[in-house]
Coordinates of C-alpha atoms in Angstrom, one line a residue:
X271 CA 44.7 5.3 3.4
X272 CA 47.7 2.4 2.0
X273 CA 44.7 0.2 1.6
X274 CA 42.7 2.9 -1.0
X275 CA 46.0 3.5 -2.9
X276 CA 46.7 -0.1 -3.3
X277 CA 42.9 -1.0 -4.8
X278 CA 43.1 1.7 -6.9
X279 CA 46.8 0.7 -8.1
X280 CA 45.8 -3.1 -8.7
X281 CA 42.4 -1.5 -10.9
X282 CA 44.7 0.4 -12.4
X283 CA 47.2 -2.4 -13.7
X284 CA 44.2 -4.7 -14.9
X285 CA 42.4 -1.7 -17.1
X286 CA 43.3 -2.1 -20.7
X287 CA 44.8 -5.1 -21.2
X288 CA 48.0 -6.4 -21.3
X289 CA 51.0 -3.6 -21.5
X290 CA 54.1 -3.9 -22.9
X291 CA 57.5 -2.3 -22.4
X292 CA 58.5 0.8 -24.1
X293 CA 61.3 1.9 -25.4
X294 CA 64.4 1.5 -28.0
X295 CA 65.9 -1.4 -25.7
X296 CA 62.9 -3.3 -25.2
X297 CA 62.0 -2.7 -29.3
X298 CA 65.3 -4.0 -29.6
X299 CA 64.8 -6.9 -27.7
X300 CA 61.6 -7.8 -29.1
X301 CA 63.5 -8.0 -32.3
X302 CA 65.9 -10.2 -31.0
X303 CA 63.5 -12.6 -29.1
X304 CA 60.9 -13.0 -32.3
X305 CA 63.9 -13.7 -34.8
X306 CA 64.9 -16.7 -32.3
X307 CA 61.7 -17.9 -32.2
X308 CA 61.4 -17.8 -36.2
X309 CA 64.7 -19.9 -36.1
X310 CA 63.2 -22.5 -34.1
X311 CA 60.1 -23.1 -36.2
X312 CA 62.3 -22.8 -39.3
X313 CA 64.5 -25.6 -37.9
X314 CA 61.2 -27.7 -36.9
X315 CA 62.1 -27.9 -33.9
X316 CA 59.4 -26.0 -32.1
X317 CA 57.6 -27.5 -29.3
X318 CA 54.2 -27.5 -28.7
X319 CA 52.3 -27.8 -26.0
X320 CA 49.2 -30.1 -26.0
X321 CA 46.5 -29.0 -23.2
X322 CA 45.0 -32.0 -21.3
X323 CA 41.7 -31.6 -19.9
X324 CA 41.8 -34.9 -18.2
X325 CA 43.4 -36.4 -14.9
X326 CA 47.1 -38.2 -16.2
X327 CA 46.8 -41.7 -17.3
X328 CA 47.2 -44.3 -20.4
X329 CA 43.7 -42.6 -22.2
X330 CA 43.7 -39.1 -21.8
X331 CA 41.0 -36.5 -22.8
X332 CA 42.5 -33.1 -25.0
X333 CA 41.4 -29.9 -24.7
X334 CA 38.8 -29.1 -27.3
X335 CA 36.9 -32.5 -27.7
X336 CA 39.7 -35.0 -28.4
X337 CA 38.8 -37.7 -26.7
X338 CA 40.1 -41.6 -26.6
X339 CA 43.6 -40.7 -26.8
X340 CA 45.9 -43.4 -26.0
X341 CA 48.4 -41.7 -24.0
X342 CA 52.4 -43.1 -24.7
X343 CA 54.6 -40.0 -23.1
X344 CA 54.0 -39.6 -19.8
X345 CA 56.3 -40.5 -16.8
X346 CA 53.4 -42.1 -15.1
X347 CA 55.3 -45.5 -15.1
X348 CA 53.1 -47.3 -12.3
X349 CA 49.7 -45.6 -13.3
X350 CA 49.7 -44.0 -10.1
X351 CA 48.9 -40.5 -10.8
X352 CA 45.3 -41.9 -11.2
X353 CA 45.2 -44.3 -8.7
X354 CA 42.2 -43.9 -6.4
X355 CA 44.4 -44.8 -3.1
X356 CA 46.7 -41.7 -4.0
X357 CA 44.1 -39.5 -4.7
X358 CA 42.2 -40.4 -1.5
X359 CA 45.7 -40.2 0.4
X360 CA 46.2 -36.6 -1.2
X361 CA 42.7 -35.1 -0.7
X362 CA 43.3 -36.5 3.3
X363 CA 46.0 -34.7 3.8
X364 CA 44.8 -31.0 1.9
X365 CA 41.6 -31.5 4.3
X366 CA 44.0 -32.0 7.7
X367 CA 47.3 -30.2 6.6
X368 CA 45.9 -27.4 4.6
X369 CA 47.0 -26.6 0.8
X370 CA 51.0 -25.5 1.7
X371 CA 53.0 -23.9 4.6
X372 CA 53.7 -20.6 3.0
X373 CA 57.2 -21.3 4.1
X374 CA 60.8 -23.2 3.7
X375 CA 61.7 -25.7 6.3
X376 CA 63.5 -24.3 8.5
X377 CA 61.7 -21.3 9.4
X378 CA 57.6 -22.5 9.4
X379 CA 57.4 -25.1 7.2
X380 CA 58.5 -28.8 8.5
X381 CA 54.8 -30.8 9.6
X382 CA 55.0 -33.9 10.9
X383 CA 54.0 -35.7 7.3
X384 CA 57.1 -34.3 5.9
X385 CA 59.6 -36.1 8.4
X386 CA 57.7 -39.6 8.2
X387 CA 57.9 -39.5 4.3
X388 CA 61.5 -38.7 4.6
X389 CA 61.9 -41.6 6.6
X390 CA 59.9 -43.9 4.3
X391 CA 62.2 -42.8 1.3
X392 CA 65.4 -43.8 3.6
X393 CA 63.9 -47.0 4.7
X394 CA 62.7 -47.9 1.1
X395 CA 66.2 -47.0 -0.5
X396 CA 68.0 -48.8 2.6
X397 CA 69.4 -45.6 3.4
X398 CA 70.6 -44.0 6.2
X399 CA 68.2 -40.6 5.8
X400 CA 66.6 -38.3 3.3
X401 CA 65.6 -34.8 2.2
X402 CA 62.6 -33.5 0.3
X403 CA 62.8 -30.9 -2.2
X404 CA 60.2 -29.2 -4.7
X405 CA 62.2 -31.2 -7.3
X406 CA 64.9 -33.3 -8.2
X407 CA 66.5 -30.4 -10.2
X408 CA 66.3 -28.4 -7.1
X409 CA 67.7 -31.5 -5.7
X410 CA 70.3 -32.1 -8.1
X411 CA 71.0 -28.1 -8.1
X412 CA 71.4 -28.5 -4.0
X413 CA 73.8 -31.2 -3.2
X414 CA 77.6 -30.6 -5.3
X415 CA 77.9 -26.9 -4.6
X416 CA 76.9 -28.1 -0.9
X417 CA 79.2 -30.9 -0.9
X418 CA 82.0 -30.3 -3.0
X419 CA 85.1 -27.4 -2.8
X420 CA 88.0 -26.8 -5.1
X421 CA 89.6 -29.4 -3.4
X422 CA 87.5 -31.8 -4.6
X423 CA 86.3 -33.5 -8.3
X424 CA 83.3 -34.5 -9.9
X425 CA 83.4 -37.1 -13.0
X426 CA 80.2 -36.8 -14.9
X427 CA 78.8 -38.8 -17.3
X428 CA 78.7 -36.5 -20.7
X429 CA 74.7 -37.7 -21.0
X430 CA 73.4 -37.0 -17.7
X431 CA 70.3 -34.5 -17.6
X432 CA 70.7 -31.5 -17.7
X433 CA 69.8 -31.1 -14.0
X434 CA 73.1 -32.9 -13.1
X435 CA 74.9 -31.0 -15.2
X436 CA 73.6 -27.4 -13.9
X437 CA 74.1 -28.2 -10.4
X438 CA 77.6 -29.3 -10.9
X439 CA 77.9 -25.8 -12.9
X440 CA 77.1 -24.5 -9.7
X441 CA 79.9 -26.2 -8.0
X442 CA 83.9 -25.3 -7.7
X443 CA 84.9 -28.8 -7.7
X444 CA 87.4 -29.6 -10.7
X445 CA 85.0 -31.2 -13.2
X446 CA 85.5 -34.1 -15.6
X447 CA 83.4 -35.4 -18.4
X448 CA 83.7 -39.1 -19.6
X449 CA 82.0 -40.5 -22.7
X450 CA 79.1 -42.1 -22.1
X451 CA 79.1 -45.5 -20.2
X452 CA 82.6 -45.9 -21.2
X453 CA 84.6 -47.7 -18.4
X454 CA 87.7 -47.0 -19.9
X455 CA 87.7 -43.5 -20.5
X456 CA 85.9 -43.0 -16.7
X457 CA 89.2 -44.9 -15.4
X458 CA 91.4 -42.6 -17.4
X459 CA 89.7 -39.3 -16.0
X460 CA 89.7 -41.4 -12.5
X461 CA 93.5 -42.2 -13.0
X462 CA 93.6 -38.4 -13.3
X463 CA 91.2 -36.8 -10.4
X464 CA 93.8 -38.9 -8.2
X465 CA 95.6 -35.7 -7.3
X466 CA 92.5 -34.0 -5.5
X467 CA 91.1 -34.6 -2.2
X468 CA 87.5 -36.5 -2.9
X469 CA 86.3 -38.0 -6.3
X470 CA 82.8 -38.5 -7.2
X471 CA 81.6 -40.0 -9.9
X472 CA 78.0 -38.8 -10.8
X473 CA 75.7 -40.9 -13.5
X474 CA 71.9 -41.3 -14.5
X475 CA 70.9 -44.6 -13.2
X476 CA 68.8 -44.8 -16.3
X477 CA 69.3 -42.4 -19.2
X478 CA 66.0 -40.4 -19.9
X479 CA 66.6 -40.0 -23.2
X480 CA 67.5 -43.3 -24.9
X481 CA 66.5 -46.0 -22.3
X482 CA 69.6 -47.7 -21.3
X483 CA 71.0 -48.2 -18.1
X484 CA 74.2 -46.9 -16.5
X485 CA 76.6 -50.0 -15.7
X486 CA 76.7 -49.5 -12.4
X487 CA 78.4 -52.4 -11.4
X488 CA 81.4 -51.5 -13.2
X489 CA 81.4 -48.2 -11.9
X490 CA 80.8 -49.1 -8.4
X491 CA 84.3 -51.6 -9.2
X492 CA 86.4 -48.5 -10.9
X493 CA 85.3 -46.1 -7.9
X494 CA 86.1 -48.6 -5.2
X495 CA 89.9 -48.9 -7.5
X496 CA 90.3 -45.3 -7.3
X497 CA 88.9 -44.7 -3.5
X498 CA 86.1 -42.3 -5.0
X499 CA 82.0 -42.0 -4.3
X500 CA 79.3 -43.0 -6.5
X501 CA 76.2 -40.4 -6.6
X502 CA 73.1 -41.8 -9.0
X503 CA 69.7 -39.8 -9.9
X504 CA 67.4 -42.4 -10.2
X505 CA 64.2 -40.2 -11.7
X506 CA 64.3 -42.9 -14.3
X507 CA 64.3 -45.9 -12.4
X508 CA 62.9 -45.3 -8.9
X509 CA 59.8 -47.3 -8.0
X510 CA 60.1 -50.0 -11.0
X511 CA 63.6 -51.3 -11.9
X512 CA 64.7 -54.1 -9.6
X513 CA 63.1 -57.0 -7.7
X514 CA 61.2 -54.4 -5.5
X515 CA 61.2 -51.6 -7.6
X516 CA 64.0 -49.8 -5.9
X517 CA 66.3 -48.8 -8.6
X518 CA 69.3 -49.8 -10.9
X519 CA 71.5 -50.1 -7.9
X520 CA 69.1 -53.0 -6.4
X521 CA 68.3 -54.3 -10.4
X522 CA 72.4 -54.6 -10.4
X523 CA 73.3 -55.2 -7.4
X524 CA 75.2 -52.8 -5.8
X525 CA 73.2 -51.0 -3.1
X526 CA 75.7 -51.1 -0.6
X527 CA 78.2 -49.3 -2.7
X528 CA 76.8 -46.1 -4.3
X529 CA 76.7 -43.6 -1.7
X530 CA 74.1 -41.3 -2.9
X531 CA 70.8 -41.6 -4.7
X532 CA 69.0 -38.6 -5.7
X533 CA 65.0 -39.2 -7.5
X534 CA 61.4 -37.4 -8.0
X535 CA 58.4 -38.0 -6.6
X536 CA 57.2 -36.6 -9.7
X537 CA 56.9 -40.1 -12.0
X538 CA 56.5 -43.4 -10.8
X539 CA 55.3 -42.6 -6.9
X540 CA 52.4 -40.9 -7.5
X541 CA 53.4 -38.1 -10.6
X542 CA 52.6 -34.6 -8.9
X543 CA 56.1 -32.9 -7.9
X544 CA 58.7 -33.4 -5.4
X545 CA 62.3 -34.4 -5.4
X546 CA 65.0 -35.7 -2.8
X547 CA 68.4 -36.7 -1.5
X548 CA 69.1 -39.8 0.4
X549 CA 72.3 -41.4 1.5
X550 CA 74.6 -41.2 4.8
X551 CA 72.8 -39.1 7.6
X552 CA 76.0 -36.6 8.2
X553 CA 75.4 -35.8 4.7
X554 CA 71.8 -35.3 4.4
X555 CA 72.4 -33.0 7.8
X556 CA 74.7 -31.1 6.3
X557 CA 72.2 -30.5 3.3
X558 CA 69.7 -29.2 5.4
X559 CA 72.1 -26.2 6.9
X560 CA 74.0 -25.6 3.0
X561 CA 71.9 -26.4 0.4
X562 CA 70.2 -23.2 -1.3
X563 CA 67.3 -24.9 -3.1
X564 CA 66.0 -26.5 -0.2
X565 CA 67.1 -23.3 2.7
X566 CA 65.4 -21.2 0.1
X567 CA 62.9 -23.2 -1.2
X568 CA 58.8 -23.1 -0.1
X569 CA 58.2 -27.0 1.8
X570 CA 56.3 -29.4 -0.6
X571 CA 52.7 -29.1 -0.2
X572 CA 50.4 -31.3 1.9
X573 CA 48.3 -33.1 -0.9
X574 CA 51.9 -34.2 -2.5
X575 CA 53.3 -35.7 0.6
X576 CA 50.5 -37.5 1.0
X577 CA 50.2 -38.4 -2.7
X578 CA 53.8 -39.8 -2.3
X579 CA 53.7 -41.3 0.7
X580 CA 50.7 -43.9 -0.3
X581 CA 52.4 -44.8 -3.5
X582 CA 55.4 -45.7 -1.7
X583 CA 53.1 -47.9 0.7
X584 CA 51.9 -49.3 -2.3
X585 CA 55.4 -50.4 -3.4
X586 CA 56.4 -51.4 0.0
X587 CA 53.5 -53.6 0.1
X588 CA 53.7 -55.6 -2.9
X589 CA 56.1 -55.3 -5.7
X590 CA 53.3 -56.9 -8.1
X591 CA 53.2 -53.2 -10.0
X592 CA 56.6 -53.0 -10.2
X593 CA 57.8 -56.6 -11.7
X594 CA 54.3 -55.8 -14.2
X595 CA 56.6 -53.5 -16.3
X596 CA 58.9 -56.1 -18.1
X597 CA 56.5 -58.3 -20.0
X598 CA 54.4 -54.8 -21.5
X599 CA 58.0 -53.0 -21.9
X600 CA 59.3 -56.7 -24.0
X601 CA 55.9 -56.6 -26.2
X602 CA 56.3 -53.1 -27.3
X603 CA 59.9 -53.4 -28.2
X604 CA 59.9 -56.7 -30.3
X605 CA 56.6 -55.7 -32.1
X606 CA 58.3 -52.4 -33.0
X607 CA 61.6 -54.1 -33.9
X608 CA 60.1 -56.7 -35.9
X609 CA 58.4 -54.2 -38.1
X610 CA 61.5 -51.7 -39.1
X611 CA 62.2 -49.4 -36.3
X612 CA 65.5 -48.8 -34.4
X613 CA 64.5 -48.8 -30.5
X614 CA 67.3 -47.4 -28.2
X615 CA 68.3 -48.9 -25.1
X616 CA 67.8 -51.7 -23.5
X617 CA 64.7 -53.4 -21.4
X618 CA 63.7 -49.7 -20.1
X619 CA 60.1 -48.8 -20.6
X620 CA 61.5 -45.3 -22.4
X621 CA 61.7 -46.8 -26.0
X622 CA 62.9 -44.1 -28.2
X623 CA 62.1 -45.0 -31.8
X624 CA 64.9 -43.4 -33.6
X625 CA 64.6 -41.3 -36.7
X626 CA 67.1 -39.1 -36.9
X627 CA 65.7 -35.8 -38.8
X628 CA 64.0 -33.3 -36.5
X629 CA 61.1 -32.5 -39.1
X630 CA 60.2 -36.3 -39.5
X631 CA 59.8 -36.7 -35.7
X632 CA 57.5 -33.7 -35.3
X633 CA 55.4 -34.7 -38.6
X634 CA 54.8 -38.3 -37.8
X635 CA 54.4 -36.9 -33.9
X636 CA 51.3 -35.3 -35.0
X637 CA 50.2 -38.0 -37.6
X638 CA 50.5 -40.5 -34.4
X639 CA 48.0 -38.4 -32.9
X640 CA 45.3 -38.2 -35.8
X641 CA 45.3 -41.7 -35.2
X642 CA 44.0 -41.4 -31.3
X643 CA 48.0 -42.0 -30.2
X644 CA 49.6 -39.2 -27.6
X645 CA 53.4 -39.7 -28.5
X646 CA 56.1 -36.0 -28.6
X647 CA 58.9 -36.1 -31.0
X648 CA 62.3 -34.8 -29.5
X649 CA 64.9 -33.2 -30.8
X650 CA 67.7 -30.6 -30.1
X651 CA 68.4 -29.3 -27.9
X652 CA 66.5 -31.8 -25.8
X653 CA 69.0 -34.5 -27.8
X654 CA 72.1 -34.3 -29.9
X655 CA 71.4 -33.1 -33.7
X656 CA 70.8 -35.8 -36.0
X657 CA 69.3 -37.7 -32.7
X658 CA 66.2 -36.9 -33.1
X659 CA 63.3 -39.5 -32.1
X660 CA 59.9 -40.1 -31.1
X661 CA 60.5 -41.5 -27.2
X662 CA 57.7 -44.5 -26.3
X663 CA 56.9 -44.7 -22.7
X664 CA 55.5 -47.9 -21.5
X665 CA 53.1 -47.9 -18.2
X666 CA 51.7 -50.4 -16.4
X667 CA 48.1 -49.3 -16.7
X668 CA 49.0 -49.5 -20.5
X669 CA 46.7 -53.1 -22.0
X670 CA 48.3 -55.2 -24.4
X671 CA 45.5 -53.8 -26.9
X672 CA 47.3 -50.3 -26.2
X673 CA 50.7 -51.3 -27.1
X674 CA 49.6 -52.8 -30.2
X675 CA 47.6 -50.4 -31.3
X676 CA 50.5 -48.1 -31.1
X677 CA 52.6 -50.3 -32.8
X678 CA 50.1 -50.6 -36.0
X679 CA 49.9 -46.5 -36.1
X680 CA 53.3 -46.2 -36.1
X681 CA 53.6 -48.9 -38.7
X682 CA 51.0 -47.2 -40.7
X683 CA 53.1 -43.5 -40.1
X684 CA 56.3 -44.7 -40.6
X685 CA 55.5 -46.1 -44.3
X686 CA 53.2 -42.9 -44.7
X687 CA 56.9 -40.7 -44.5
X688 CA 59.3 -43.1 -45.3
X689 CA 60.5 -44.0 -42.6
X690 CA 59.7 -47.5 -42.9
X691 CA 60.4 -49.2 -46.5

């Protein structure tokens, strides 16, 4: 009998159509949401979504016939997301592990491919353990509400992603915002967090939006000072930024003095999803009994482990793909310096080619692409307003004849709307 009244209630949801709410409050609301959305086109700042019909990599194929489109925005640092060994790795383990666990970890959903990844991720970070999540804003929504108490203070650096921000939302440590990368005002707010029980001081290793680098070094020097903890996400620097592609905390130096490194599997090592903890055992432990995005949280599935787990072989292996970044990330930013542009940060593949006014990102966004170039303009609230830019991101599978094709259409776009003389 439940099984004829459920048929019949799921045929009669599909008849007709979509269906709306009625009402005066949802009229209302309607109202509301459509007058928003008029603001945001008014302001230009409306984002668009571009539908790939292609696998990820440096040409991509666009819905609707676009083809031979040089592709400059993707996260897909290492070219991995195409890279045959990962696919074969993640087809392997759909066919043995099955397509998910229907399940968090705890309960039905830990497999044995999910513990040896972990331990990969500890070993290549030179950590003591680790802990997968779905993301690393599930990650970075996990750990400071797990780990700190009102006891406690966070020190956050006033440009870390939004991520890092919301989880320390989430938190009811005493919180404390220092201007970005400035050592002095960090040892002021230090100097003042010296009256609660544990200090952390929590940065991007490398900032996602304008390509520079935390100085870690510093930091690591200020926090040992003031007896506090160093925590770095790493989603911007984890599989290419050091001698063996381990991070700014190997590219600086310090690995034995930031305490905890949270990244994604979801750029460099291998581009499909996944996030994680890893630092000092007690501590991933505790994560495992306390924090809510991972109790509550469906495991990873099978074909992203596995997708993850090669392209960390692959780094472990050789650091060939890694050290390949400098020399393509150099020719972009000279040839785009020496022709006019302002390029933020420093020796980061994300080259953000400053311009400033919203409008002219999105316009010369879309002219790029006329021109067989895949670049996204951003601007608020993604950045500050009067920051907006078109952000560049070299890859490894990106040829020389890429980058220099991008360079002449932006050359070409830039003069077209004055923002080149």
């Amino acid at each position: 009998m439940w099984r004829t009244v459920a048929v019949r209630a799921l045929r009669g949801a599909g008849a007709g159509g979509p269906r709306t709410a009625s009402g005066a409050a949802a009229a209302q609301l309607r109202r509301r949401l459509e007058s928003e959305l008029e603001d945001i086109r008014g302001a230009g700042t409306w984002k668009s979504e571009r539908v790939i019909a292609s696998r990820q990599g440096p040409h991509l194929q666009l819905a609707g016939g676009g083809g031979g489109i040089i592709n400059f925005c993707a996260n897909n640092y290492l070219g991995l997301s195409s890279h045959p060994e990962v696919i074969r790795a993640a087809v392997e383990a759909l066919e043995k592990f099955g397509a998910g666990l229907s399940s968090v970890r705890f309960i039905c959903g830990t497999q044995s491919i999910h513990k040896d990844l972990e331990e990969k991720i500890a070993r290549f970070h030179q950590r003591e353990d680790a802990i997968l999540y779905a993301s690393c804003f599930d990650a970075n929504a996990g750990i400071f509400e797990a780990l700190l108490t009102p006891e406690d203070a966070v020190l956050s650096d006033e440009l870390n992603h939004a991520s890092i921000i919301d989880g320390i939302r989430l938190c009811k440590a005493n919180k404390y915002r220092y201007k970005h990368m400035d050592m002095q005002d960090l040892e002021a707010k230090l100097q003042e967090a010296q009256k609660h029980r544990l200090r952390l001081v929590a940065t991007d290793g490398a900032f996602s939006m304008d390509g520079d680098i935390a100085p870690l070094r510093e930091i690591c020097q200020l926090a040992q000072k003031y007896d506090a903890l160093v925590f770095i996400d790493e989603c911007h620097a984890t599989g290419f930024l050091g001698p063996n592609g381990r991070g700014t905390d190997e590219l600086l130096g310090v690995v034995d003095k930031v305490t905890i490194i949270n990244s994604t599997l979801g750029k460099a090592l291998g581009g499909a999803a996944g996030g994680y903890t890893t630092g000092p055992k007690p501590l991933i432990d505790l994560l495992r009994q306390r924090s809510r995005p991972y109790l509550f949280s469906n495991s990873l599935p099978p074909a992203v482990v596995g997708c993850a787990s090669k392209a960390l072989d692959l780094l472990m292996e050789s650091n060939a793909i890694a050290q390949s970044m400098a020399a393509k990330t150099q020719r972009f930013r000279s040839k785009m310096t020496a022709a006019g542009f302002t390029i933020s940060g420093k020796d980061h593949p994300i080259c953000p080619v400053m311009l400033g006014d919203a409008r002219l990102a999105s316009v010369m966004a879309e002219d790029m692409l006329s021109r067989g170039i895949y670049v996204i303009g951003f601007s608020y609230p993604v950045v500050p307003k009067g920051k907006a830019r078109i952000r560049v991101q070299i890859s490894a599978v990106h040829s020389d004849e890429d980058i220099d094709r991008c360079v002449e259409a932006f050359t070409e776009v830039g003069r077209k709307h004055g923002a080149l003389p």
